[in-house]
Tab-separated table of C-alpha atoms in Angstrom:
chain	number	residue	atom	x	y	z
A	190	TYR	CA	4.516	-13.270	-2.624
A	191	THR	CA	5.009	-9.918	-4.183
A	192	THR	CA	7.367	-9.626	-7.652
A	193	MET	CA	10.391	-8.918	-5.175
A	194	GLY	CA	9.696	-12.218	-3.962
A	195	TRP	CA	8.556	-10.491	-0.713
A	196	GLU	CA	5.848	-12.656	1.596
A	197	VAL	CA	2.487	-11.262	2.123
A	198	TYR	CA	1.639	-11.216	5.306
A	199	PRO	CA	-1.053	-8.663	6.150
A	200	GLN	CA	-1.634	-9.424	9.845
A	201	SER	CA	1.987	-7.935	10.903
A	202	LEU	CA	0.624	-4.659	11.006
A	203	TYR	CA	-2.018	-5.479	13.453
A	204	GLU	CA	0.633	-7.837	15.180
A	205	VAL	CA	3.248	-4.881	15.459
A	206	LEU	CA	0.882	-2.071	16.460
A	207	THR	CA	-0.313	-4.087	18.773
A	208	MET	CA	3.025	-4.920	20.331
A	209	ILE	CA	3.966	-1.206	20.067
A	210	LYS	CA	0.713	-0.625	22.397
A	211	LYS	CA	1.468	-2.999	25.124
A	212	ASP	CA	5.213	-3.219	25.121
A	213	TYR	CA	6.070	0.815	24.499
A	214	GLY	CA	3.280	2.541	26.158
A	215	ASN	CA	1.273	3.144	23.063
A	216	PRO	CA	2.922	6.193	21.638
A	217	THR	CA	1.180	7.856	18.525
A	218	THR	CA	2.198	6.084	15.252
A	219	TYR	CA	2.311	6.009	11.583
A	220	VAL	CA	2.630	3.452	9.256
A	221	THR	CA	4.613	5.365	6.540
A	222	GLU	CA	5.337	3.211	4.182
A	223	ASN	CA	3.152	0.091	3.081
A	224	GLY	CA	3.141	-1.577	-0.248
A	225	ALA	CA	4.399	-3.982	-2.766
A	226	ALA	CA	5.808	-4.429	-6.381
A	227	PHE	CA	3.285	-6.644	-8.433
A	228	ALA	CA	3.625	-7.203	-11.941
A	229	ASP	CA	1.086	-4.544	-13.298
A	230	THR	CA	0.604	-3.992	-17.172
A	231	ILE	CA	-1.540	-1.654	-18.887
A	232	VAL	CA	-4.321	-3.400	-21.271
A	233	ASP	CA	-6.818	-1.690	-22.946
A	234	GLY	CA	-5.501	1.808	-21.413
A	235	CYS	CA	-6.222	0.160	-17.644
A	236	VAL	CA	-4.198	-1.343	-15.415
A	237	HIS	CA	-6.251	-4.225	-13.056
A	238	ASP	CA	-4.195	-4.521	-10.360
A	239	GLU	CA	-6.516	-6.973	-8.328
A	240	LYS	CA	-3.103	-7.895	-6.215
A	241	ARG	CA	-2.539	-4.845	-5.083
A	242	ILE	CA	-6.167	-3.931	-3.989
A	243	ALA	CA	-6.081	-7.561	-2.043
A	244	TYR	CA	-3.015	-6.150	-0.427
A	245	CYS	CA	-4.282	-3.007	0.742
A	246	GLN	CA	-7.610	-4.191	2.072
A	247	ALA	CA	-5.897	-6.756	4.075
A	248	HIS	CA	-2.970	-4.468	5.871
A	249	LEU	CA	-5.529	-1.571	6.302
A	250	ALA	CA	-7.886	-4.015	8.011
A	251	GLY	CA	-5.004	-4.870	10.545
A	252	VAL	CA	-4.489	-1.541	10.866
A	253	LYS	CA	-8.289	-1.060	11.830
A	254	GLN	CA	-8.327	-3.867	14.167
A	255	ALA	CA	-5.010	-2.888	15.890
A	256	ILE	CA	-6.951	0.976	16.126
A	257	ALA	CA	-10.252	-0.929	17.502
A	258	GLU	CA	-8.103	-2.220	20.345
A	259	GLY	CA	-7.000	0.846	21.299
A	260	ALA	CA	-3.522	1.112	19.007
A	261	ASN	CA	-2.829	4.875	19.110
A	262	CYS	CA	-1.807	4.883	15.292
A	263	LYS	CA	-2.944	8.025	13.909
A	264	GLY	CA	-2.112	7.550	9.971
A	265	TYR	CA	-1.602	5.222	7.200
A	266	PHE	CA	0.209	5.661	4.469
A	267	ILE	CA	0.721	3.568	1.004
A	268	TRP	CA	3.946	2.916	-0.786
A	269	THR	CA	3.775	4.377	-3.069
A	270	PHE	CA	1.679	7.250	-5.455
A	271	VAL	CA	3.445	6.555	-8.465
A	272	ASP	CA	5.639	3.815	-10.177
A	273	ASN	CA	9.236	5.544	-9.390
A	274	PHE	CA	12.814	4.325	-9.338
A	275	GLU	CA	13.269	1.906	-6.808
A	276	TRP	CA	16.802	1.749	-5.647
A	277	ALA	CA	17.743	-1.846	-5.479
A	278	GLU	CA	15.735	-2.165	-8.547
A	279	GLY	CA	15.417	0.891	-10.929
A	280	TYR	CA	12.256	0.969	-12.609
A	281	SER	CA	11.921	-2.894	-13.021
A	282	LYS	CA	9.344	-3.254	-10.118
A	283	ARG	CA	6.076	-1.045	-9.961
A	284	PHE	CA	4.803	-0.079	-6.483
A	285	GLY	CA	2.227	2.818	-7.087
A	286	LEU	CA	-1.154	3.050	-7.486
A	287	VAL	CA	-0.190	5.385	-10.776
A	288	HIS	CA	1.641	3.212	-13.562
A	289	VAL	CA	4.132	5.707	-15.074
A	290	ASP	CA	5.179	4.571	-18.571
A	291	HIS	CA	8.815	5.943	-18.206
A	292	ARG	CA	9.732	6.249	-21.708
A	293	THR	CA	6.994	8.545	-22.425
A	294	GLN	CA	5.876	9.680	-18.646
A	295	ARG	CA	2.438	9.517	-19.436
A	296	ARG	CA	0.517	8.104	-16.262
A	297	THR	CA	-2.666	5.977	-15.713
A	298	VAL	CA	-4.178	5.631	-12.688
A	299	LYS	CA	-4.184	2.179	-11.386
A	300	ASP	CA	-7.263	0.298	-10.249
A	301	SER	CA	-5.578	0.624	-6.982
A	302	GLY	CA	-5.571	4.141	-7.373
A	303	LEU	CA	-9.426	4.495	-7.850
A	304	TRP	CA	-9.885	2.319	-4.955
A	305	PHE	CA	-7.671	3.385	-2.598
A	306	ARG	CA	-9.327	7.130	-3.437
A	307	ASP	CA	-12.903	5.671	-2.702
A	308	PHE	CA	-11.814	4.104	0.158
A	309	ILE	CA	-10.472	7.451	1.841
A	310	ALA	CA	-14.012	9.098	0.695
A	311	GLU	CA	-15.612	6.486	2.465
A	312	GLN	CA	-13.474	6.767	5.771
A	313	ALA	CA	-14.212	10.889	5.670
A	314	CYS	CA	-18.034	9.806	5.723
A	315	GLU	CA	-17.597	7.438	8.516
A	316	ASN	CA	-16.047	9.927	10.492
Protein backbone atom coordinates (compact mmCIF):
# COMPACT_ATOMS: atom_id res chain seq x y z
CA TYR A 1 0.00 0.00 0.00
CA THR A 2 1.06 3.59 -0.59
CA THR A 3 1.02 6.31 2.04
CA MET A 4 -2.33 7.32 0.53
CA GLY A 5 -3.65 3.90 1.57
CA TRP A 6 -3.93 2.76 -2.05
CA GLU A 7 -3.22 -0.85 -2.93
CA VAL A 8 -0.25 -1.42 -5.24
CA TYR A 9 -1.38 -3.77 -8.01
CA PRO A 10 1.11 -3.61 -10.90
CA GLN A 11 -0.68 -6.28 -12.93
CA SER A 12 -3.46 -3.71 -13.47
CA LEU A 13 -1.63 -1.91 -16.28
CA TYR A 14 -1.13 -5.16 -18.15
CA GLU A 15 -4.78 -6.09 -17.62
CA VAL A 16 -6.12 -2.72 -18.75
CA LEU A 17 -3.89 -2.49 -21.83
CA THR A 18 -4.78 -6.01 -22.97
CA MET A 19 -8.48 -5.36 -22.28
CA ILE A 20 -8.35 -2.21 -24.44
CA LYS A 21 -6.70 -4.26 -27.18
CA LYS A 22 -9.30 -7.02 -27.00
CA ASP A 23 -12.49 -5.04 -26.31
CA TYR A 24 -11.90 -1.71 -28.09
CA GLY A 25 -10.03 -2.53 -31.28
CA ASN A 26 -6.53 -1.81 -29.98
CA PRO A 27 -6.43 1.99 -30.31
CA THR A 28 -3.24 3.89 -29.62
CA THR A 29 -2.96 4.37 -25.86
CA TYR A 30 -0.71 6.28 -23.49
CA VAL A 31 -0.28 5.72 -19.76
CA THR A 32 -0.36 9.36 -18.72
CA GLU A 33 -0.14 9.23 -14.92
CA ASN A 34 1.35 6.30 -13.07
CA GLY A 35 2.96 6.78 -9.70
CA ALA A 36 2.61 6.43 -5.98
CA ALA A 37 3.11 8.38 -2.77
CA PHE A 38 5.63 6.95 -0.35
CA ALA A 39 7.20 8.32 2.84
CA ASP A 40 10.35 9.85 1.37
CA THR A 41 12.97 11.40 3.62
CA ILE A 42 16.38 12.90 2.98
CA VAL A 43 19.20 11.04 4.73
CA ASP A 44 22.72 12.38 4.29
CA GLY A 45 21.61 14.35 1.23
CA CYS A 46 19.92 11.38 -0.50
CA VAL A 47 16.43 9.99 -0.82
CA HIS A 48 16.49 6.20 -0.94
CA ASP A 49 12.99 5.43 -2.21
CA GLU A 50 13.23 1.72 -2.95
CA LYS A 51 9.46 1.28 -2.82
CA ARG A 52 8.99 3.77 -5.67
CA ILE A 53 11.66 2.03 -7.75
CA ALA A 54 9.98 -1.34 -7.18
CA TYR A 55 6.61 0.23 -8.04
CA CYS A 56 7.94 1.61 -11.33
CA GLN A 57 9.77 -1.59 -12.26
CA ALA A 58 6.70 -3.74 -11.69
CA HIS A 59 4.29 -1.44 -13.53
CA LEU A 60 6.63 -0.97 -16.48
CA ALA A 61 7.07 -4.74 -16.71
CA GLY A 62 3.30 -5.02 -17.15
CA VAL A 63 3.32 -2.38 -19.88
CA LYS A 64 6.21 -4.14 -21.64
CA GLN A 65 4.39 -7.49 -21.46
CA ALA A 66 1.20 -5.99 -22.90
CA ILE A 67 3.14 -4.38 -25.75
CA ALA A 68 4.89 -7.70 -26.46
CA GLU A 69 1.40 -9.23 -26.77
CA GLY A 70 0.35 -6.58 -29.28
CA ALA A 71 -1.15 -3.79 -27.16
CA ASN A 72 -0.79 -0.48 -28.98
CA CYS A 73 0.66 1.49 -26.06
CA LYS A 74 2.96 4.24 -27.36
CA GLY A 75 3.98 6.01 -24.16
CA TYR A 76 4.33 5.88 -20.40
CA PHE A 77 4.50 8.95 -18.20
CA ILE A 78 5.35 8.71 -14.52
CA TRP A 79 3.48 10.77 -11.94
CA THR A 80 5.29 12.97 -11.19
CA PHE A 81 8.66 14.58 -11.87
CA VAL A 82 8.78 16.65 -8.66
CA ASP A 83 7.01 16.51 -5.32
CA ASN A 84 4.15 18.95 -5.79
CA PHE A 85 0.85 20.17 -4.43
CA GLU A 86 -1.68 17.36 -4.50
CA TRP A 87 -5.22 18.70 -4.68
CA ALA A 88 -6.64 16.59 -1.84
CA GLU A 89 -3.53 16.21 0.34
CA GLY A 90 -1.67 19.47 -0.19
CA TYR A 91 2.08 19.02 0.31
CA SER A 92 1.73 16.16 2.80
CA LYS A 93 2.31 13.34 0.27
CA ARG A 94 5.31 12.87 -2.00
CA PHE A 95 4.90 11.40 -5.48
CA GLY A 96 7.88 12.77 -7.40
CA LEU A 97 11.19 11.52 -8.71
CA VAL A 98 12.69 14.71 -7.30
CA HIS A 99 12.28 15.66 -3.63
CA VAL A 100 11.30 19.29 -3.03
CA ASP A 101 11.95 20.99 0.27
CA HIS A 102 8.79 23.09 0.27
CA ARG A 103 10.29 25.64 2.65
CA THR A 104 13.56 26.31 0.76
CA GLN A 105 12.54 24.97 -2.68
CA ARG A 106 15.76 22.92 -2.79
CA ARG A 107 15.49 19.95 -5.13
CA THR A 108 17.15 16.56 -4.55
CA VAL A 109 16.95 13.84 -7.18
CA LYS A 110 15.68 10.68 -5.50
CA ASP A 111 17.12 7.24 -6.19
CA SER A 112 13.98 6.60 -8.26
CA GLY A 113 14.83 9.59 -10.44
CA LEU A 114 18.30 8.21 -11.05
CA TRP A 115 16.83 4.77 -11.74
CA PHE A 116 14.28 6.21 -14.19
CA ARG A 117 17.02 8.15 -16.01
CA ASP A 118 19.02 4.94 -16.43
CA PHE A 119 15.93 2.97 -17.47
CA ILE A 120 15.17 5.46 -20.24
CA ALA A 121 18.78 5.37 -21.45
CA GLU A 122 18.69 1.55 -21.56
CA GLN A 123 15.48 1.60 -23.62
CA ALA A 124 17.04 4.01 -26.12
CA CYS A 125 20.00 1.66 -26.55
CA GLU A 126 17.72 -1.35 -27.11
CA ASN A 127 15.76 0.39 -29.87
